[in-house]
PDB file of C-alpha atoms in Angstrom:
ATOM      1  CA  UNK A   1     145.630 146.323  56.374  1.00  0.00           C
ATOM      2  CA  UNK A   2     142.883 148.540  57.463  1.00  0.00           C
ATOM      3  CA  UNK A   3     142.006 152.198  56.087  1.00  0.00           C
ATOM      4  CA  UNK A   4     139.474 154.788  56.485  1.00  0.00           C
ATOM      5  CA  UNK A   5     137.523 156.885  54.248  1.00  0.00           C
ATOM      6  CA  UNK A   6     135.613 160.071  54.866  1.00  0.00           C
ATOM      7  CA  UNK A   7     133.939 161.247  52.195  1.00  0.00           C
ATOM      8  CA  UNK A   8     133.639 164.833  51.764  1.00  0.00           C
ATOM      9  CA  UNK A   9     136.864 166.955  52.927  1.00  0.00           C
ATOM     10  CA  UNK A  10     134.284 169.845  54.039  1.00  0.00           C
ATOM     11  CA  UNK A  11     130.616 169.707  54.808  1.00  0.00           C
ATOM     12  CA  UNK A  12     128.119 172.709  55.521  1.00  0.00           C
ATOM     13  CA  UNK A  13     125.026 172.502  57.271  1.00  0.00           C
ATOM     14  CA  UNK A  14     122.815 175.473  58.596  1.00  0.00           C
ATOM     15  CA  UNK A  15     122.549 176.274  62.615  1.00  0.00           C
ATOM     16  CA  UNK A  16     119.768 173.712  63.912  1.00  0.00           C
ATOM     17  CA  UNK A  17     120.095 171.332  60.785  1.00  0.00           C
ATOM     18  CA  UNK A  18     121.350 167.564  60.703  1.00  0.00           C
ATOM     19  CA  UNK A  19     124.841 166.809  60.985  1.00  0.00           C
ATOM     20  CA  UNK A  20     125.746 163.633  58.930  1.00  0.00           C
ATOM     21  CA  UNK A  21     129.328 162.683  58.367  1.00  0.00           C
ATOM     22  CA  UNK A  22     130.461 159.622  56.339  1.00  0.00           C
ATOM     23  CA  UNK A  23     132.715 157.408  57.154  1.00  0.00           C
ATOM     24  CA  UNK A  24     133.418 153.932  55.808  1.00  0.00           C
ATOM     25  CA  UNK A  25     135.877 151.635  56.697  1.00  0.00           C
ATOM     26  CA  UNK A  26     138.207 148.340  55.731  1.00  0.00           C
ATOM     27  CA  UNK A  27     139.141 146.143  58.023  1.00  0.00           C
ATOM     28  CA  UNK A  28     140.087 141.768  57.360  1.00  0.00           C
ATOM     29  CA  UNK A  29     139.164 141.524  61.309  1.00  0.00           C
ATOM     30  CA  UNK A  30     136.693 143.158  63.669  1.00  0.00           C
ATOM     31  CA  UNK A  31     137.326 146.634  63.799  1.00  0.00           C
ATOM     32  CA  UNK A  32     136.954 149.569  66.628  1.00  0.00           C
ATOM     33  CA  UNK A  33     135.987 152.545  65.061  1.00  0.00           C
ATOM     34  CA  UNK A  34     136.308 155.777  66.927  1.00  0.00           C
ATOM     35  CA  UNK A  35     135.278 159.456  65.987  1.00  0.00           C
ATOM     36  CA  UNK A  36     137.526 162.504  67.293  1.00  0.00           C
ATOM     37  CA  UNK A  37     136.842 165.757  67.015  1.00  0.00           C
ATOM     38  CA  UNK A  38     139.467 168.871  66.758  1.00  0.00           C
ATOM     39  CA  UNK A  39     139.081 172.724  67.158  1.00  0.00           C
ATOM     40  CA  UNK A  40     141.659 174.893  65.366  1.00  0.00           C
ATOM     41  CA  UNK A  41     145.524 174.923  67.592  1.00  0.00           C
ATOM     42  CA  UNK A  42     144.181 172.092  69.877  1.00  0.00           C
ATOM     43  CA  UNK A  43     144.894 168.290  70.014  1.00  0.00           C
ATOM     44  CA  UNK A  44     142.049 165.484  69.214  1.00  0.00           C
ATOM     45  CA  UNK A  45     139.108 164.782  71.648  1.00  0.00           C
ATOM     46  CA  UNK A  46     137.369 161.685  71.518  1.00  0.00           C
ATOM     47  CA  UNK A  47     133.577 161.583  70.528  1.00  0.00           C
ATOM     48  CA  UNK A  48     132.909 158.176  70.856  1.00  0.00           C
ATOM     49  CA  UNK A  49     133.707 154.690  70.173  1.00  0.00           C
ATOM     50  CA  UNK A  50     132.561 151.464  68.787  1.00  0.00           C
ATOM     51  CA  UNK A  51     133.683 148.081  70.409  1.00  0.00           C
ATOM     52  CA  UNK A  52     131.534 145.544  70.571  1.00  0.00           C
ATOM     53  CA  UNK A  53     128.025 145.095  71.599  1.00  0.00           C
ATOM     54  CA  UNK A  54     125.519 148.248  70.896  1.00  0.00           C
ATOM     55  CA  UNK A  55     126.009 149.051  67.119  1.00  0.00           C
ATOM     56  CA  UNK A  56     124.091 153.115  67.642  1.00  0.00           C
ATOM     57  CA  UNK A  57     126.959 154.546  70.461  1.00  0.00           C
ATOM     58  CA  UNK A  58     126.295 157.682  71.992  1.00  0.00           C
ATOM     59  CA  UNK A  59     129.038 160.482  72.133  1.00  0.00           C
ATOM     60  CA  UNK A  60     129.732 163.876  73.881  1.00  0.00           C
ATOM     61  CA  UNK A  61     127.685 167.290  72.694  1.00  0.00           C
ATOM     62  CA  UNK A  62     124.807 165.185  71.383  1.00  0.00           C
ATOM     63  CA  UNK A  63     126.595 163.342  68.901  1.00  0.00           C
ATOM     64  CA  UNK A  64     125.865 159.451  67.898  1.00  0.00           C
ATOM     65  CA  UNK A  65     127.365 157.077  65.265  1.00  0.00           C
ATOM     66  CA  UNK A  66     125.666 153.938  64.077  1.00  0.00           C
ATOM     67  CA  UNK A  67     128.121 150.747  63.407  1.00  0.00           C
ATOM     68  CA  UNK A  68     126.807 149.357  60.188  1.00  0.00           C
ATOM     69  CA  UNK A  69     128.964 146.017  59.526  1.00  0.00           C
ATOM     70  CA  UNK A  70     126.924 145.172  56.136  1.00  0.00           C
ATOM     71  CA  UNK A  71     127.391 148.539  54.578  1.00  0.00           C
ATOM     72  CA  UNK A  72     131.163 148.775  56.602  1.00  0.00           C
ATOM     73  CA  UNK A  73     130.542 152.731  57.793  1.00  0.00           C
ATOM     74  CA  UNK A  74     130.496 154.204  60.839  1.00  0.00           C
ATOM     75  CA  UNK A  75     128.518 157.546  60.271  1.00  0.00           C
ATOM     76  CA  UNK A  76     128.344 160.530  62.734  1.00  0.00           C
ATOM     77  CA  UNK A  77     125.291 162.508  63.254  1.00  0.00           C
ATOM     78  CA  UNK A  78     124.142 164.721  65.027  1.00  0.00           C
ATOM     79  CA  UNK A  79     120.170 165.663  65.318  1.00  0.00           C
ATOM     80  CA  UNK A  80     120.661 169.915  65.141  1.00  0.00           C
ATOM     81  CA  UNK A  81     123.942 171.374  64.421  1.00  0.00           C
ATOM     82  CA  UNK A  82     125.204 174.474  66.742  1.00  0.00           C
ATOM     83  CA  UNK A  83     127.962 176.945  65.573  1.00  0.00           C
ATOM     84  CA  UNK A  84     130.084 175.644  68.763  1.00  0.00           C
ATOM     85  CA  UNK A  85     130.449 172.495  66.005  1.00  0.00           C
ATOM     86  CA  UNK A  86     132.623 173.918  63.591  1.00  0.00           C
ATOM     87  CA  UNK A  87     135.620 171.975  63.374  1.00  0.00           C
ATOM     88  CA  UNK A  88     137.580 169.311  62.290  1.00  0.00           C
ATOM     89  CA  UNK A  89     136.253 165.835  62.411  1.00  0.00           C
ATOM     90  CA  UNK A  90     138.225 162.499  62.084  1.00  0.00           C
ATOM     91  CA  UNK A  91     137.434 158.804  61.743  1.00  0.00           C
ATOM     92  CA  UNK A  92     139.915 156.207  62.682  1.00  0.00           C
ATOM     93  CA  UNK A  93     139.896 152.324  63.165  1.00  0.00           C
ATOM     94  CA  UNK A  94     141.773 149.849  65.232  1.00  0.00           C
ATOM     95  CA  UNK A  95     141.281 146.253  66.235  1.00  0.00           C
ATOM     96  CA  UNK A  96     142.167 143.914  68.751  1.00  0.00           C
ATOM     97  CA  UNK A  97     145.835 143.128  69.371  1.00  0.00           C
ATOM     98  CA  UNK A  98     146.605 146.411  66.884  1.00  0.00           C
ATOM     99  CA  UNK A  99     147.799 148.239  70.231  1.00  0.00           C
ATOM    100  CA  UNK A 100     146.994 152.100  70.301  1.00  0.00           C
ATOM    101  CA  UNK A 101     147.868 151.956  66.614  1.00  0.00           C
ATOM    102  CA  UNK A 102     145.340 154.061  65.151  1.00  0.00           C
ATOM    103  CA  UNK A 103     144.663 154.982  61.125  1.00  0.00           C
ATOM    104  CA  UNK A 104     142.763 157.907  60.319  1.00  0.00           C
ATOM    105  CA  UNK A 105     141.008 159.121  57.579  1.00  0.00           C
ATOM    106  CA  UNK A 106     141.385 162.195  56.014  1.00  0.00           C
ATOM    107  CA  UNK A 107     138.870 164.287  58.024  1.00  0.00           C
ATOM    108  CA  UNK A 108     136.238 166.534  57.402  1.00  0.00           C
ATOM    109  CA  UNK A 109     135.876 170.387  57.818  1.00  0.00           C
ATOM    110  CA  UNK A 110     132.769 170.995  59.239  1.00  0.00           C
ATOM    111  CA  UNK A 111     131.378 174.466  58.788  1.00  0.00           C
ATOM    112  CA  UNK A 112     127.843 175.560  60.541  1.00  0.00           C
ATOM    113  CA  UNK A 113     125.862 178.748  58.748  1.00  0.00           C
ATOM    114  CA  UNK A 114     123.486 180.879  60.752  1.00  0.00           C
TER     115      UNK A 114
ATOM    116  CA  UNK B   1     143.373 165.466  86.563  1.00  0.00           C
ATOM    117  CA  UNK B   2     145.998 167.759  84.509  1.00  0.00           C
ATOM    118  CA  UNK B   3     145.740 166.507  80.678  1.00  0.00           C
ATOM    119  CA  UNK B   4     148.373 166.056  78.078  1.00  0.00           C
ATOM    120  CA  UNK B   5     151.206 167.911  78.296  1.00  0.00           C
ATOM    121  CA  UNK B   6     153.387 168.783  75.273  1.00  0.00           C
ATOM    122  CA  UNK B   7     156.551 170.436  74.604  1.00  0.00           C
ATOM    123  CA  UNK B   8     157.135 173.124  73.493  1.00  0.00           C
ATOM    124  CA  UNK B   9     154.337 174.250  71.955  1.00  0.00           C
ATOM    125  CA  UNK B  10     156.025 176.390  68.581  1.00  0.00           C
ATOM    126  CA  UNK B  11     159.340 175.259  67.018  1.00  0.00           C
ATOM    127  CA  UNK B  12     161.221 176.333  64.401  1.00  0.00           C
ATOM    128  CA  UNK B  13     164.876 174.480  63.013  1.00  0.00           C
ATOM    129  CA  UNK B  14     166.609 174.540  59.824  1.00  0.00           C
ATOM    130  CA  UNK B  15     167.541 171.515  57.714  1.00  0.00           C
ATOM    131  CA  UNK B  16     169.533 169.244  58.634  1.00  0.00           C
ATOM    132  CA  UNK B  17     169.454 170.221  62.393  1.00  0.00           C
ATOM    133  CA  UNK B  18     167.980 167.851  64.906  1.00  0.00           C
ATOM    134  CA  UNK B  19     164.883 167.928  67.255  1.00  0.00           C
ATOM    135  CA  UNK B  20     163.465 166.575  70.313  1.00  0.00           C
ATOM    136  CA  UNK B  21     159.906 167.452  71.592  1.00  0.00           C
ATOM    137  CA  UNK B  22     158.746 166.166  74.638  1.00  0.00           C
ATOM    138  CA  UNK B  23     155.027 164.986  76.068  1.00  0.00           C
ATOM    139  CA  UNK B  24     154.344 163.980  79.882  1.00  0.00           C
ATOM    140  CA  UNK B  25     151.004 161.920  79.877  1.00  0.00           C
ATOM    141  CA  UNK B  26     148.067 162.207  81.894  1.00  0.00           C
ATOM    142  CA  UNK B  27     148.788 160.365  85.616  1.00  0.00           C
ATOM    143  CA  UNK B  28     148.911 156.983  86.002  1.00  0.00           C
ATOM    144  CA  UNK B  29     148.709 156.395  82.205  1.00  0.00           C
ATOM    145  CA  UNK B  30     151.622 154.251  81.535  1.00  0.00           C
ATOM    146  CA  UNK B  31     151.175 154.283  77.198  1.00  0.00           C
ATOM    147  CA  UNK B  32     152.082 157.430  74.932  1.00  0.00           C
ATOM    148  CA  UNK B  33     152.019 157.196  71.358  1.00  0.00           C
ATOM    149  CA  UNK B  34     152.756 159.784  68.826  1.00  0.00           C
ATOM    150  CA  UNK B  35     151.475 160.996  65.255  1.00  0.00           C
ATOM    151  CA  UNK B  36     152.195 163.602  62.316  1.00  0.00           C
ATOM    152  CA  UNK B  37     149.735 165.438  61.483  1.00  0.00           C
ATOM    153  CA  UNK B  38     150.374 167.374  57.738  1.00  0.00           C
ATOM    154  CA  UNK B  39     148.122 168.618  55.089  1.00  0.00           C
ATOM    155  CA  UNK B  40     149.258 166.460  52.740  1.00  0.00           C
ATOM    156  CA  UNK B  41     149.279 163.154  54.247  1.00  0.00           C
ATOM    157  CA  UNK B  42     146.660 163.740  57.375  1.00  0.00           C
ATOM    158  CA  UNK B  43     147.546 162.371  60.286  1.00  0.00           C
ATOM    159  CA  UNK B  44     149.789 159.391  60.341  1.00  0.00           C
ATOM    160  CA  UNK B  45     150.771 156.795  63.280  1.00  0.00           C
ATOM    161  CA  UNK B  46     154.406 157.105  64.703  1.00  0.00           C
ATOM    162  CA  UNK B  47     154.882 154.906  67.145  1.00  0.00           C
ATOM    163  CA  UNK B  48     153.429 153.765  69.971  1.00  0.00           C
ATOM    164  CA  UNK B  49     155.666 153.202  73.703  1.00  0.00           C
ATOM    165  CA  UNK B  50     154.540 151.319  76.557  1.00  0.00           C
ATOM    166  CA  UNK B  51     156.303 150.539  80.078  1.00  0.00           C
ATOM    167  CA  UNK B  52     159.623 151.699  78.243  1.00  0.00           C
ATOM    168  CA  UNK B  53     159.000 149.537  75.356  1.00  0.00           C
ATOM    169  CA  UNK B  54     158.611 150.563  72.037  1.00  0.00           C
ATOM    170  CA  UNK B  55     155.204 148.142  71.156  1.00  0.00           C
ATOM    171  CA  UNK B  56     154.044 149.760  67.467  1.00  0.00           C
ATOM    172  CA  UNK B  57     156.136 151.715  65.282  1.00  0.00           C
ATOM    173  CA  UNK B  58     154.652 152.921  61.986  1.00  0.00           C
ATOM    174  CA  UNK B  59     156.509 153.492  58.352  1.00  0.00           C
ATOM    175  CA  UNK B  60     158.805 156.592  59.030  1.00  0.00           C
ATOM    176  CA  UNK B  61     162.286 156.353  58.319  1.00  0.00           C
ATOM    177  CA  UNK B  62     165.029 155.721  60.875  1.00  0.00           C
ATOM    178  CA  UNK B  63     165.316 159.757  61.317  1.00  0.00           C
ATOM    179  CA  UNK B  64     162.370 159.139  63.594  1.00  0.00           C
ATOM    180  CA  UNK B  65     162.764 157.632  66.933  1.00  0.00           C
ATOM    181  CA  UNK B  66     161.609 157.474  70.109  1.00  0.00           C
ATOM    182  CA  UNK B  67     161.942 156.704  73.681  1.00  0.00           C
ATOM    183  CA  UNK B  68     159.657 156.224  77.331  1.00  0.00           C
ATOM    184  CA  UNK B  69     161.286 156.833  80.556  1.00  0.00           C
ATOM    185  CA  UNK B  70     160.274 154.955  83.911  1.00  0.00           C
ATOM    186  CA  UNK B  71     157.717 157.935  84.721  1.00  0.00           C
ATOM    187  CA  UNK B  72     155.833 157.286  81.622  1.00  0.00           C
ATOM    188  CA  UNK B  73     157.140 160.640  79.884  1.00  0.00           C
ATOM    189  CA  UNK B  74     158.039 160.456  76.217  1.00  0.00           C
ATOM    190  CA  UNK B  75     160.167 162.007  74.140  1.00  0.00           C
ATOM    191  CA  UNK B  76     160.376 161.990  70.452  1.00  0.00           C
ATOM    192  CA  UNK B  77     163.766 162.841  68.334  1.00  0.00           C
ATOM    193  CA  UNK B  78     163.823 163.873  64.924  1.00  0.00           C
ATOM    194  CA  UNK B  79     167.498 163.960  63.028  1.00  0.00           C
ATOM    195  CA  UNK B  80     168.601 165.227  59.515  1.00  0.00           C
ATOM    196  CA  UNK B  81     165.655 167.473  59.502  1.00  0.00           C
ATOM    197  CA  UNK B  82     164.033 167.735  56.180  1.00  0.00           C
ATOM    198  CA  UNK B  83     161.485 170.594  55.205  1.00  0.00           C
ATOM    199  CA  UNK B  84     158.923 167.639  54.730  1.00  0.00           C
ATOM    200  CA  UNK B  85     159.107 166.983  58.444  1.00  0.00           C
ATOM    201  CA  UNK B  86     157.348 170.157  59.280  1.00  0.00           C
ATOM    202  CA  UNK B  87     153.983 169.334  60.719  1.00  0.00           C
ATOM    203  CA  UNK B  88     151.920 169.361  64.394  1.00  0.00           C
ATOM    204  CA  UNK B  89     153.104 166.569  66.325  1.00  0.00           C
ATOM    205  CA  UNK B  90     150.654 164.830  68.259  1.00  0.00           C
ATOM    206  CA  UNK B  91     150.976 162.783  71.351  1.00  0.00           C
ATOM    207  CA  UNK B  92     148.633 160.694  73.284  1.00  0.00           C
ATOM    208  CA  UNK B  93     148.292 158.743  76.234  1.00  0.00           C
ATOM    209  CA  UNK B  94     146.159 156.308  77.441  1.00  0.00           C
ATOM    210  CA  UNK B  95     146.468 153.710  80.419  1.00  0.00           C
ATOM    211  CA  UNK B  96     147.113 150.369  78.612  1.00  0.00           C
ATOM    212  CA  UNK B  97     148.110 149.866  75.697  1.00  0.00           C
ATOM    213  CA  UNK B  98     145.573 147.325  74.545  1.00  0.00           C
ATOM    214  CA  UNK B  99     142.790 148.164  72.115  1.00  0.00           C
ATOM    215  CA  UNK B 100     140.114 149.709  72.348  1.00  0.00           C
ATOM    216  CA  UNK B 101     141.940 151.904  75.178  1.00  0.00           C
ATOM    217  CA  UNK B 102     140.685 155.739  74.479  1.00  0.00           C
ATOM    218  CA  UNK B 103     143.452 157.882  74.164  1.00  0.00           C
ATOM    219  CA  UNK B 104     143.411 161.312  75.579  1.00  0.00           C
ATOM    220  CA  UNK B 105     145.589 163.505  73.094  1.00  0.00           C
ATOM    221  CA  UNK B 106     147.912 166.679  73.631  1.00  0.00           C
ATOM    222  CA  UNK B 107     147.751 169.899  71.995  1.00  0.00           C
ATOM    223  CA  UNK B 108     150.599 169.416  69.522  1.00  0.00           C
ATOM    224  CA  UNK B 109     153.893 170.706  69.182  1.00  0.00           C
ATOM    225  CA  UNK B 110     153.984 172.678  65.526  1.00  0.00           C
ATOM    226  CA  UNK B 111     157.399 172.385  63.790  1.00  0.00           C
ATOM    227  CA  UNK B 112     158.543 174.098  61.354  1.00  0.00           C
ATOM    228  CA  UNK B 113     161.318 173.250  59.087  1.00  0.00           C
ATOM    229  CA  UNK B 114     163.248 176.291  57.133  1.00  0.00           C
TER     230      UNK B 114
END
């Protein structure tokens, strides 16, 4: 079975500081890790994903995630945090032959302070 | 390209009653899967439907069903209601539905059980 963690439900960063969210995962095969984002009353948008190849993925609105298979996480960052950030943001995990099956982690509330 | 349509957008039923929601997916994409989204639990895999087939299903009770028609629509039924069923429903679409397809999610229908 595979799972997700996030740690830390909410994170707060000043306007202009590093984003970092955490996310570690468990997985018996190669996983694909993805990263979506969601804004209050609106579905999930993708931010990127991890396949194969390149291990540091580049995503929309300057964000980037670094596939780490030693230390199993899949951490989003993001060099200067804007306020347009605030949101919801979710890790999930698939592999091959799992279909469009994906399990999520809990999320994390991401608040951005002037 | 129109996105991911889902609906409706607000419902409200009593116990006991039944519910369908709908969700068209974006053009040509011929998978749809769905997901619960609560506070409680997160969000949580439904099942999954591709050319009319039911490929994934995740571990909701027989209450929960689904079905695909030949224009890739889905729709989604719900019977017995139970308060505990109220939560966003979430569908997605993508074009296969082999990993690591990105899937391109809908705003939600919100249901809410009384």
């Amino acid at each position: 079975a595979q799972s997700v963690t996030q740690l830390g439900s909410h994170v707060s960063v000043s306007e202009g500081a590093l984003v970092l969210l955490r996310c570690n995962y468990s997985s018996s095969v190669p996983p694909y890790l993805f990263w979506y984002v969601q804004y209050p009353n609106q579905g999930l948008q993708l931010l990127l994903k991890y396949t194969t190849g390149a291990t540091l993925v580049k995503g929309i609105n300057g964000f980037e995630a670094e596939f780490k298979k030693s230390e199993t996480s899949f951490h989003l960052t993001k060099p200067s945090a804007h306020m347009s950030d605030a949101a919801e943001y979710f890790c999930a995990v698939t592999f091959a032959g799992g279909g469009n099956k994906l399990t999520f982690g809990t999320g994390t509330q991401l608040k951005v302070e002037l | 390209k129109a996105g991911v349509t889902q609906t409706p957008r607000y419902l409200i039923k009593t116990r006991g009653q039944q519910v369908t929601l709908s969700c068209s997916p974006i053009s040509g994409h011929r998978s749809v899967s769905w997901y619960q989204q609560t506070p409680g639990q997160g969000l949580q895999f439904l099942f999954e439907y591709f050319s009319e087939t039911q490929r994934n299903k995740g571990n909701f009770p027989g209450r929960f069903s689904g079905r695909q028609f030949s224009n890739s629509r889905s729709e989604m039924n719900v019977s017995t209601l139970e308060l505990g069923d109220s939560a966003l429903y979430l569908c997605a679409s993508s074009l296969t539905s082999g990993s690591p397809e990105t899937q391109y999610f809908g705003p939600g229908t919100r249901l809410l059980v009384l």
